Amino acid sequence: MGNVFDELTWRGLVAQTTDPDALREALATPITVYCGFDPTAPSLHFGNLVQLIVLRHLQRAGHHVIGLVGGSTGLIGDPRPSSERVLKTKEETAADVARIAVQVRRILGEDDANPARFVNNLDWTAPISALDFLRDYGKHFRVNQMIRKDAVAARLNSEQGISYTEFSYQILQALDFLHLFREYGCRLQTGGQDQWGNLTAGVDLVGRVEGASVHALTTPLLTDSAGEKFGKSAGNAIWLDPDMTSPYAFYQYWLNVEDASVVMLLKVFTDLAPDEIEDLARQVADEPFRRTAQKVLAAEITTLVHGAAATAAVQAASAALFGTGDLGALDERTLLDATAELPSGAVPAGGSVVDALVASGLADSRNAARRLLGDGGVSLNNVKVSDAEAVLGSADFLHGQVAILKRGRKSMAAVRRQE
């Protein structure tokens, strides 16, 4: 596609812009663009990944991208429609900033020909005194406009109300755009659809102070066919940090998305060309049981976030768990991640397979377990077991910790070694 704005639109990554025609024209030549990431948690999550994807597209199109981590805005907190945020300490915020900066750098730092710039807004906000903040910046904001922002309006209509601290957040974020415009000539800020009010506050501030025309672009909220937001698994957020959402769980989340949404997600999260996505869409329609599109999506996005080696490891684990692959070849971390959500029980080394079947819930009783073994319906680490007197030796506990029992083809459990 000739203009990156057209590609972002085709991929479903454009919800709102301040002026679509003017922005498309501006993107015809290289400009500087930024997106901010606040340290509201120790890791970025699914929603932040959408913004990083937008920056990657712009970066590859030759635009100069800035990844901003909010060391100052993170100390204040963007107002939520529901309730006041609990403020974290400066030390906690600084630790989260450091972790998030690593994630931003990992995803945006691959283009040596057009490297991204990384900044922390605490560097230019901390030196500003309260009086200077009010005189030099606060005077450009009108309270009657500020209270119309969605989150602020919702809080004003609640019993809890809103503190001046959170009310001032939009001024801080607008200050970022002004600073980056002055320092680097930045002319575009991107963000999620829920950030529209904060983004336009920055556009307005740059216009009032510098008399310049700058732009804002938001991405849509991604929902499934039932209208539920993507990015949650069993009620928990999908994090980019492998210690918070393991690469295996991350891969499985994308592998299990519904057919109705997978093509949309391929457009958003991969670099696949239109003809490649059209081919995968055809396979979804003609051979949905193969789940080819989901496998491509899971592999592409896991590689982006966690690297090719992690993707290969989780694919091997998936093949071993749900097929006949070599479970013993899996590394310890991947094995433990892959079995973390399985039904489990514990038996000591030397304990019987019968006891393990009962302890893990694969059999209701010892007699039922013996019948399963006699019928040839049990496997231990993907090896058939038919002897009702079989035991689990030390070697059966992979990495000395867990053995995989299967009843039939679909029922599986992790048997932990009991000391």
Short mmCIF file of C-alpha atoms in Angstrom, two decimals:
data_model
loop_
_atom_site.label_atom_id
_atom_site.label_comp_id
_atom_site.label_asym_id
_atom_site.label_seq_id
_atom_site.Cartn_x
_atom_site.Cartn_y
_atom_site.Cartn_z
CA MET A 1 0.00 0.00 0.00
CA GLY A 2 1.33 3.41 -0.99
CA ASN A 3 0.58 5.25 2.26
CA VAL A 4 0.95 3.76 5.73
CA PHE A 5 -2.33 5.42 6.73
CA ASP A 6 -4.09 3.23 4.14
CA GLU A 7 -2.40 0.14 5.55
CA LEU A 8 -3.34 1.02 9.14
CA THR A 9 -6.93 1.56 8.00
CA TRP A 10 -7.03 -1.76 6.12
CA ARG A 11 -5.67 -3.56 9.15
CA GLY A 12 -8.43 -2.10 11.33
CA LEU A 13 -6.04 0.00 13.39
CA VAL A 14 -7.71 3.38 12.94
CA ALA A 15 -10.67 4.40 15.12
CA GLN A 16 -10.41 8.20 15.28
CA THR A 17 -8.12 10.88 13.92
CA THR A 18 -8.17 14.63 14.31
CA ASP A 19 -8.28 15.05 10.50
CA PRO A 20 -8.00 11.90 8.33
CA ASP A 21 -7.16 13.70 5.08
CA ALA A 22 -4.56 15.97 6.67
CA LEU A 23 -2.98 13.05 8.54
CA ARG A 24 -2.82 10.91 5.41
CA GLU A 25 -1.08 13.78 3.62
CA ALA A 26 1.32 14.30 6.53
CA LEU A 27 2.24 10.59 6.49
CA ALA A 28 3.24 10.79 2.84
CA THR A 29 6.67 11.98 4.04
CA PRO A 30 8.57 11.00 7.21
CA ILE A 31 7.30 12.59 10.42
CA THR A 32 7.95 11.93 14.11
CA VAL A 33 5.28 10.07 16.09
CA TYR A 34 5.03 8.95 19.70
CA CYS A 35 2.96 6.80 22.00
CA GLY A 36 3.11 6.79 25.79
CA PHE A 37 3.02 3.78 28.10
CA ASP A 38 2.25 4.37 31.77
CA PRO A 39 3.65 1.98 34.41
CA THR A 40 0.28 1.11 35.97
CA ALA A 41 1.57 -2.48 36.36
CA PRO A 42 4.97 -4.21 36.20
CA SER A 43 4.29 -5.20 32.58
CA LEU A 44 2.63 -4.05 29.41
CA HIS A 45 -0.46 -5.98 28.36
CA PHE A 46 -2.48 -6.89 25.27
CA GLY A 47 -3.87 -3.37 24.83
CA ASN A 48 -0.39 -1.82 24.89
CA LEU A 49 0.73 -4.33 22.27
CA VAL A 50 -1.77 -2.84 19.79
CA GLN A 51 -0.04 0.54 20.18
CA LEU A 52 3.40 -0.99 19.70
CA ILE A 53 2.14 -2.65 16.52
CA VAL A 54 1.00 0.75 15.19
CA LEU A 55 4.41 2.25 15.96
CA ARG A 56 6.13 -0.67 14.18
CA HIS A 57 4.09 -0.08 11.03
CA LEU A 58 4.95 3.61 11.10
CA GLN A 59 8.61 2.88 11.79
CA ARG A 60 8.88 0.46 8.86
CA ALA A 61 7.24 3.08 6.63
CA GLY A 62 10.12 5.43 7.40
CA HIS A 63 8.58 7.53 10.16
CA HIS A 64 10.56 8.30 13.30
CA VAL A 65 8.96 6.74 16.37
CA ILE A 66 9.31 7.61 20.03
CA GLY A 67 8.38 5.17 22.76
CA LEU A 68 7.59 7.15 25.90
CA VAL A 69 7.42 5.48 29.31
CA GLY A 70 5.51 7.60 31.80
CA GLY A 71 7.69 8.01 34.84
CA SER A 72 5.74 11.13 35.83
CA THR A 73 2.25 10.33 34.52
CA GLY A 74 2.58 6.91 36.13
CA LEU A 75 2.96 8.62 39.51
CA ILE A 76 -0.42 10.32 39.01
CA GLY A 77 -2.53 7.79 37.12
CA ASP A 78 -4.95 8.26 34.26
CA PRO A 79 -8.48 8.60 35.73
CA ARG A 80 -10.59 5.48 35.52
CA PRO A 81 -14.36 5.88 35.09
CA SER A 82 -15.00 3.70 38.15
CA SER A 83 -12.73 4.72 41.02
CA GLU A 84 -9.57 6.53 42.16
CA ARG A 85 -6.31 4.72 41.58
CA VAL A 86 -4.16 3.71 44.53
CA LEU A 87 -0.95 5.68 44.12
CA LYS A 88 2.25 3.67 44.02
CA THR A 89 5.45 4.84 45.66
CA LYS A 90 8.13 6.54 43.60
CA GLU A 91 10.32 3.48 44.04
CA GLU A 92 7.60 1.11 42.81
CA THR A 93 6.90 3.32 39.82
CA ALA A 94 10.59 3.56 38.93
CA ALA A 95 10.92 -0.25 39.04
CA ASP A 96 7.90 -0.66 36.75
CA VAL A 97 9.25 2.00 34.38
CA ALA A 98 12.49 0.03 34.03
CA ARG A 99 10.68 -3.23 33.26
CA ILE A 100 8.32 -1.65 30.75
CA ALA A 101 11.13 0.22 29.02
CA VAL A 102 12.78 -3.14 28.30
CA GLN A 103 9.58 -4.44 26.69
CA VAL A 104 9.13 -1.33 24.55
CA ARG A 105 12.75 -1.48 23.42
CA ARG A 106 12.49 -5.18 22.56
CA ILE A 107 9.59 -4.65 20.16
CA LEU A 108 10.64 -1.30 18.65
CA GLY A 109 14.39 -1.71 18.71
CA GLU A 110 14.83 -4.02 15.71
CA ASP A 111 15.17 -1.41 12.93
CA ASP A 112 18.82 -0.38 12.83
CA ALA A 113 18.26 1.78 9.74
CA ASN A 114 15.52 3.79 11.45
CA PRO A 115 16.02 3.31 15.19
CA ALA A 116 13.33 4.24 17.67
CA ARG A 117 13.92 6.81 20.38
CA PHE A 118 13.03 6.00 23.99
CA VAL A 119 12.18 8.67 26.58
CA ASN A 120 10.85 9.03 30.12
CA ASN A 121 8.57 12.02 30.77
CA LEU A 122 9.86 12.32 34.33
CA ASP A 123 13.03 13.83 32.80
CA TRP A 124 11.25 17.03 31.72
CA THR A 125 8.35 17.09 34.19
CA ALA A 126 10.27 16.72 37.47
CA PRO A 127 12.18 20.03 37.13
CA ILE A 128 8.96 22.06 36.69
CA SER A 129 7.81 23.79 39.89
CA ALA A 130 4.15 23.81 40.90
CA LEU A 131 3.92 27.54 40.20
CA ASP A 132 5.48 27.18 36.75
CA PHE A 133 3.17 24.24 35.99
CA LEU A 134 0.08 26.32 36.82
CA ARG A 135 1.29 29.56 35.17
CA ASP A 136 2.92 28.18 32.03
CA TYR A 137 0.63 25.25 31.23
CA GLY A 138 -2.49 25.25 33.40
CA LYS A 139 -3.58 28.61 31.99
CA HIS A 140 -4.11 27.01 28.56
CA PHE A 141 -6.75 24.58 29.82
CA ARG A 142 -10.44 25.37 30.35
CA VAL A 143 -12.14 23.50 33.17
CA ASN A 144 -15.46 23.37 31.32
CA GLN A 145 -13.70 21.39 28.55
CA MET A 146 -11.72 19.20 30.91
CA ILE A 147 -14.82 17.97 32.74
CA ARG A 148 -16.33 16.76 29.48
CA LYS A 149 -13.69 14.04 29.14
CA ASP A 150 -15.47 10.69 29.48
CA ALA A 151 -13.62 9.33 32.52
CA VAL A 152 -13.73 12.68 34.32
CA ALA A 153 -17.45 13.14 33.62
CA ALA A 154 -18.19 9.64 34.92
CA ARG A 155 -16.28 10.28 38.13
CA LEU A 156 -17.90 13.69 38.69
CA ASN A 157 -21.28 11.98 38.55
CA SER A 158 -20.23 9.32 41.07
CA GLU A 159 -20.35 9.47 44.85
CA GLN A 160 -16.56 9.24 45.06
CA GLY A 161 -15.89 12.17 42.73
CA ILE A 162 -12.37 12.80 41.43
CA SER A 163 -9.27 14.18 43.08
CA TYR A 164 -7.40 17.18 41.69
CA THR A 165 -4.44 14.83 41.26
CA GLU A 166 -6.19 12.65 38.70
CA PHE A 167 -8.08 15.61 37.23
CA SER A 168 -4.72 17.16 36.29
CA TYR A 169 -3.54 14.05 34.45
CA GLN A 170 -4.64 15.29 31.04
CA ILE A 171 -2.49 18.43 31.48
CA LEU A 172 0.56 16.26 32.17
CA GLN A 173 -0.04 14.11 29.10
CA ALA A 174 -0.63 17.19 26.94
CA LEU A 175 2.68 18.57 28.21
CA ASP A 176 4.39 15.48 26.83
CA PHE A 177 3.18 16.26 23.31
CA LEU A 178 4.28 19.88 23.63
CA HIS A 179 7.75 18.88 24.86
CA LEU A 180 8.22 16.27 22.13
CA PHE A 181 7.05 18.74 19.50
CA ARG A 182 9.58 21.30 20.69
CA GLU A 183 12.42 18.82 21.17
CA TYR A 184 11.97 16.46 18.20
CA GLY A 185 9.35 18.05 15.94
CA CYS A 186 6.84 15.33 16.88
CA ARG A 187 3.56 15.77 14.97
CA LEU A 188 1.51 12.67 15.78
CA GLN A 189 0.45 10.93 18.98
CA THR A 190 -1.22 7.52 18.94
CA GLY A 191 -3.18 5.72 21.62
CA GLY A 192 -6.19 3.60 22.44
CA GLN A 193 -9.71 4.81 21.75
CA ASP A 194 -10.26 5.46 25.45
CA GLN A 195 -7.37 7.97 25.32
CA TRP A 196 -9.00 10.29 22.79
CA GLY A 197 -9.62 13.06 25.31
CA ASN A 198 -6.01 13.02 26.52
CA LEU A 199 -4.66 12.94 22.97
CA THR A 200 -6.75 15.89 21.80
CA ALA A 201 -5.70 17.85 24.90
CA GLY A 202 -2.13 17.56 23.64
CA VAL A 203 -3.13 18.58 20.12
CA ASP A 204 -4.90 21.65 21.52
CA LEU A 205 -1.96 22.61 23.76
CA VAL A 206 0.55 22.47 20.90
CA GLY A 207 -1.83 24.54 18.78
CA ARG A 208 -2.32 27.20 21.46
CA VAL A 209 1.31 27.51 22.55
CA GLU A 210 3.16 26.96 19.27
CA GLY A 211 0.47 27.73 16.69
CA ALA A 212 1.25 24.40 15.01
CA SER A 213 -1.10 21.80 13.56
CA VAL A 214 -0.44 18.31 14.94
CA HIS A 215 -2.36 15.07 14.85
CA ALA A 216 -3.84 12.32 17.00
CA LEU A 217 -4.81 8.79 16.02
CA THR A 218 -6.55 6.16 18.14
CA THR A 219 -7.01 2.43 17.65
CA PRO A 220 -10.36 0.70 18.17
CA LEU A 221 -11.26 -1.52 21.10
CA LEU A 222 -10.86 -5.11 19.90
CA THR A 223 -13.81 -7.36 20.76
CA ASP A 224 -14.92 -10.86 19.82
CA SER A 225 -18.19 -11.82 18.14
CA ALA A 226 -19.98 -11.63 21.51
CA GLY A 227 -18.70 -8.11 22.17
CA GLU A 228 -16.22 -9.21 24.84
CA LYS A 229 -12.82 -7.49 24.95
CA PHE A 230 -9.82 -9.49 23.83
CA GLY A 231 -6.85 -9.69 26.16
CA LYS A 232 -8.36 -11.59 29.08
CA SER A 233 -7.93 -15.27 29.88
CA ALA A 234 -10.00 -16.72 32.72
CA GLY A 235 -10.52 -13.15 33.91
CA ASN A 236 -6.80 -12.38 33.97
CA ALA A 237 -4.98 -9.93 31.72
CA ILE A 238 -2.68 -11.23 28.98
CA TRP A 239 0.67 -9.71 29.93
CA LEU A 240 3.80 -9.34 27.80
CA ASP A 241 6.10 -10.25 30.68
CA PRO A 242 6.86 -14.01 30.56
CA ASP A 243 6.82 -14.19 34.36
CA MET A 244 3.24 -12.86 34.44
CA THR A 245 1.85 -14.70 31.40
CA SER A 246 4.09 -17.58 30.35
CA PRO A 247 4.99 -17.92 26.66
CA TYR A 248 3.06 -21.19 26.63
CA ALA A 249 -0.11 -19.60 28.04
CA PHE A 250 0.39 -16.64 25.69
CA TYR A 251 0.64 -18.95 22.67
CA GLN A 252 -2.36 -21.02 23.74
CA TYR A 253 -4.50 -17.88 24.16
CA TRP A 254 -4.02 -16.97 20.49
CA LEU A 255 -4.29 -20.57 19.36
CA ASN A 256 -7.76 -20.78 20.89
CA VAL A 257 -9.34 -17.64 19.42
CA GLU A 258 -12.64 -18.15 17.63
CA ASP A 259 -12.87 -18.55 13.85
CA ALA A 260 -15.05 -15.43 13.62
CA SER A 261 -12.22 -13.22 14.95
CA VAL A 262 -9.00 -14.80 13.75
CA VAL A 263 -8.81 -12.97 10.38
CA MET A 264 -9.32 -9.62 12.09
CA LEU A 265 -6.57 -10.45 14.57
CA LEU A 266 -4.21 -11.56 11.78
CA LYS A 267 -4.63 -8.12 10.19
CA VAL A 268 -3.94 -6.34 13.47
CA PHE A 269 -1.09 -8.36 14.91
CA THR A 270 0.91 -9.74 11.97
CA ASP A 271 2.83 -8.33 9.04
CA LEU A 272 1.21 -10.78 6.62
CA ALA A 273 0.28 -9.32 3.25
CA PRO A 274 -3.37 -9.07 2.11
CA ASP A 275 -3.09 -12.07 -0.22
CA GLU A 276 -1.63 -14.21 2.58
CA ILE A 277 -4.44 -13.23 4.93
CA GLU A 278 -7.01 -13.87 2.20
CA ASP A 279 -5.62 -17.39 1.80
CA LEU A 280 -5.86 -18.01 5.54
CA ALA A 281 -9.43 -16.64 5.54
CA ARG A 282 -10.30 -19.17 2.84
CA GLN A 283 -8.85 -21.96 4.97
CA VAL A 284 -10.91 -20.81 7.95
CA ALA A 285 -14.03 -21.07 5.78
CA ASP A 286 -13.16 -24.35 4.05
CA GLU A 287 -11.17 -26.27 6.68
CA PRO A 288 -11.84 -24.72 10.09
CA PHE A 289 -10.96 -27.96 11.89
CA ARG A 290 -7.31 -27.55 10.89
CA ARG A 291 -7.11 -24.18 12.70
CA THR A 292 -4.33 -23.12 10.35
CA ALA A 293 -5.05 -19.41 10.77
CA GLN A 294 -4.95 -19.69 14.56
CA LYS A 295 -1.62 -21.51 14.40
CA VAL A 296 -0.13 -18.80 12.21
CA LEU A 297 -1.51 -16.06 14.48
CA ALA A 298 -0.17 -17.72 17.64
CA ALA A 299 3.27 -18.29 16.12
CA GLU A 300 3.59 -14.76 14.69
CA ILE A 301 2.54 -12.89 17.81
CA THR A 302 4.48 -15.14 20.24
CA THR A 303 7.62 -14.66 18.17
CA LEU A 304 7.10 -10.89 18.17
CA VAL A 305 6.75 -10.71 21.95
CA HIS A 306 8.91 -13.58 23.21
CA GLY A 307 11.22 -14.50 20.33
CA ALA A 308 11.55 -17.40 17.90
CA ALA A 309 13.16 -19.74 20.44
CA ALA A 310 10.24 -19.37 22.85
CA THR A 311 7.78 -20.03 20.03
CA ALA A 312 9.61 -23.20 19.02
CA ALA A 313 9.63 -24.38 22.64
CA VAL A 314 5.91 -23.88 23.18
CA GLN A 315 5.06 -25.48 19.83
CA ALA A 316 7.11 -28.51 20.84
CA ALA A 317 5.32 -28.62 24.19
CA SER A 318 1.92 -28.39 22.52
CA ALA A 319 2.80 -31.18 20.11
CA ALA A 320 4.12 -33.36 22.92
CA LEU A 321 1.15 -32.79 25.21
CA PHE A 322 -1.56 -33.19 22.62
CA GLY A 323 0.15 -35.68 20.34
CA THR A 324 2.90 -38.22 20.65
CA GLY A 325 5.94 -35.96 20.82
CA ASP A 326 8.83 -36.44 23.20
CA LEU A 327 7.84 -34.90 26.53
CA GLY A 328 11.29 -35.64 27.88
CA ALA A 329 12.83 -33.26 25.36
CA LEU A 330 11.01 -30.22 26.79
CA ASP A 331 12.99 -27.80 28.92
CA GLU A 332 11.92 -27.47 32.55
CA ARG A 333 10.38 -23.99 32.31
CA THR A 334 8.26 -24.86 29.27
CA LEU A 335 7.15 -28.17 30.78
CA LEU A 336 6.05 -26.55 34.03
CA ASP A 337 4.29 -23.72 32.19
CA ALA A 338 2.51 -26.17 29.89
CA THR A 339 1.26 -28.31 32.77
CA ALA A 340 0.39 -25.49 35.16
CA GLU A 341 -3.31 -25.44 34.25
CA LEU A 342 -3.82 -29.21 33.97
CA PRO A 343 -5.74 -31.17 36.62
CA SER A 344 -3.16 -32.50 39.01
CA GLY A 345 -2.46 -34.81 41.88
CA ALA A 346 0.59 -35.94 43.82
CA VAL A 347 2.14 -39.37 44.41
CA PRO A 348 5.63 -40.35 45.59
CA ALA A 349 8.22 -42.01 43.39
CA GLY A 350 7.36 -45.71 43.50
CA GLY A 351 3.65 -44.94 43.83
CA SER A 352 1.28 -46.89 41.62
CA VAL A 353 -0.21 -45.65 38.39
CA VAL A 354 -3.58 -46.65 39.85
CA ASP A 355 -3.07 -44.23 42.74
CA ALA A 356 -1.90 -41.54 40.32
CA LEU A 357 -5.04 -41.90 38.20
CA VAL A 358 -7.23 -41.48 41.27
CA ALA A 359 -5.17 -38.64 42.78
CA SER A 360 -5.28 -36.67 39.52
CA GLY A 361 -9.01 -37.17 39.01
CA LEU A 362 -8.69 -39.24 35.85
CA ALA A 363 -10.38 -42.15 37.62
CA ASP A 364 -13.10 -42.10 40.28
CA SER A 365 -11.75 -45.09 42.17
CA ARG A 366 -8.95 -47.64 42.24
CA ASN A 367 -11.21 -50.23 40.60
CA ALA A 368 -12.07 -47.77 37.82
CA ALA A 369 -8.37 -47.04 37.38
CA ARG A 370 -7.59 -50.75 37.01
CA ARG A 371 -10.32 -51.12 34.39
CA LEU A 372 -8.90 -48.19 32.42
CA LEU A 373 -5.47 -49.80 32.49
CA GLY A 374 -6.85 -53.17 31.46
CA ASP A 375 -8.70 -51.59 28.53
CA GLY A 376 -5.48 -49.99 27.28
CA GLY A 377 -6.82 -46.48 27.71
CA VAL A 378 -3.95 -45.02 29.79
CA SER A 379 -0.59 -43.56 28.81
CA LEU A 380 2.24 -42.26 30.95
CA ASN A 381 4.41 -39.61 29.30
CA ASN A 382 2.86 -40.63 25.95
CA VAL A 383 3.71 -44.33 26.45
CA LYS A 384 0.84 -46.82 26.77
CA VAL A 385 0.49 -48.50 30.18
CA SER A 386 -1.71 -51.58 30.60
CA ASP A 387 -0.24 -53.24 33.71
CA ALA A 388 -2.49 -52.59 36.72
CA GLU A 389 0.55 -53.05 38.96
CA ALA A 390 2.70 -50.43 37.18
CA VAL A 391 4.44 -47.81 39.30
CA LEU A 392 5.92 -44.37 38.65
CA GLY A 393 9.67 -44.55 39.03
CA SER A 394 11.90 -41.55 39.63
CA ALA A 395 12.70 -41.36 35.91
CA ASP A 396 8.99 -41.00 35.08
CA PHE A 397 8.92 -37.59 36.77
CA LEU A 398 10.23 -35.29 34.08
CA HIS A 399 12.89 -32.94 35.42
CA GLY A 400 12.25 -34.74 38.68
CA GLN A 401 8.93 -32.96 39.12
CA VAL A 402 5.98 -33.98 36.95
CA ALA A 403 4.62 -36.95 34.98
CA ILE A 404 1.87 -36.69 32.35
CA LEU A 405 -1.00 -39.15 32.54
CA LYS A 406 -3.61 -39.45 29.80
CA ARG A 407 -6.94 -41.24 29.78
CA GLY A 408 -7.94 -41.78 26.19
CA ARG A 409 -7.04 -39.04 23.75
CA LYS A 410 -8.42 -35.95 25.44
CA SER A 411 -8.29 -36.31 29.23
CA MET A 412 -4.91 -35.36 30.68
CA ALA A 413 -3.43 -34.63 34.09
CA ALA A 414 -0.11 -33.63 35.64
CA VAL A 415 1.11 -35.86 38.44
CA ARG A 416 3.46 -34.02 40.76
CA ARG A 417 6.16 -35.83 42.66
CA GLN A 418 5.33 -36.05 46.34
CA GLU A 419 8.36 -35.96 48.59
#
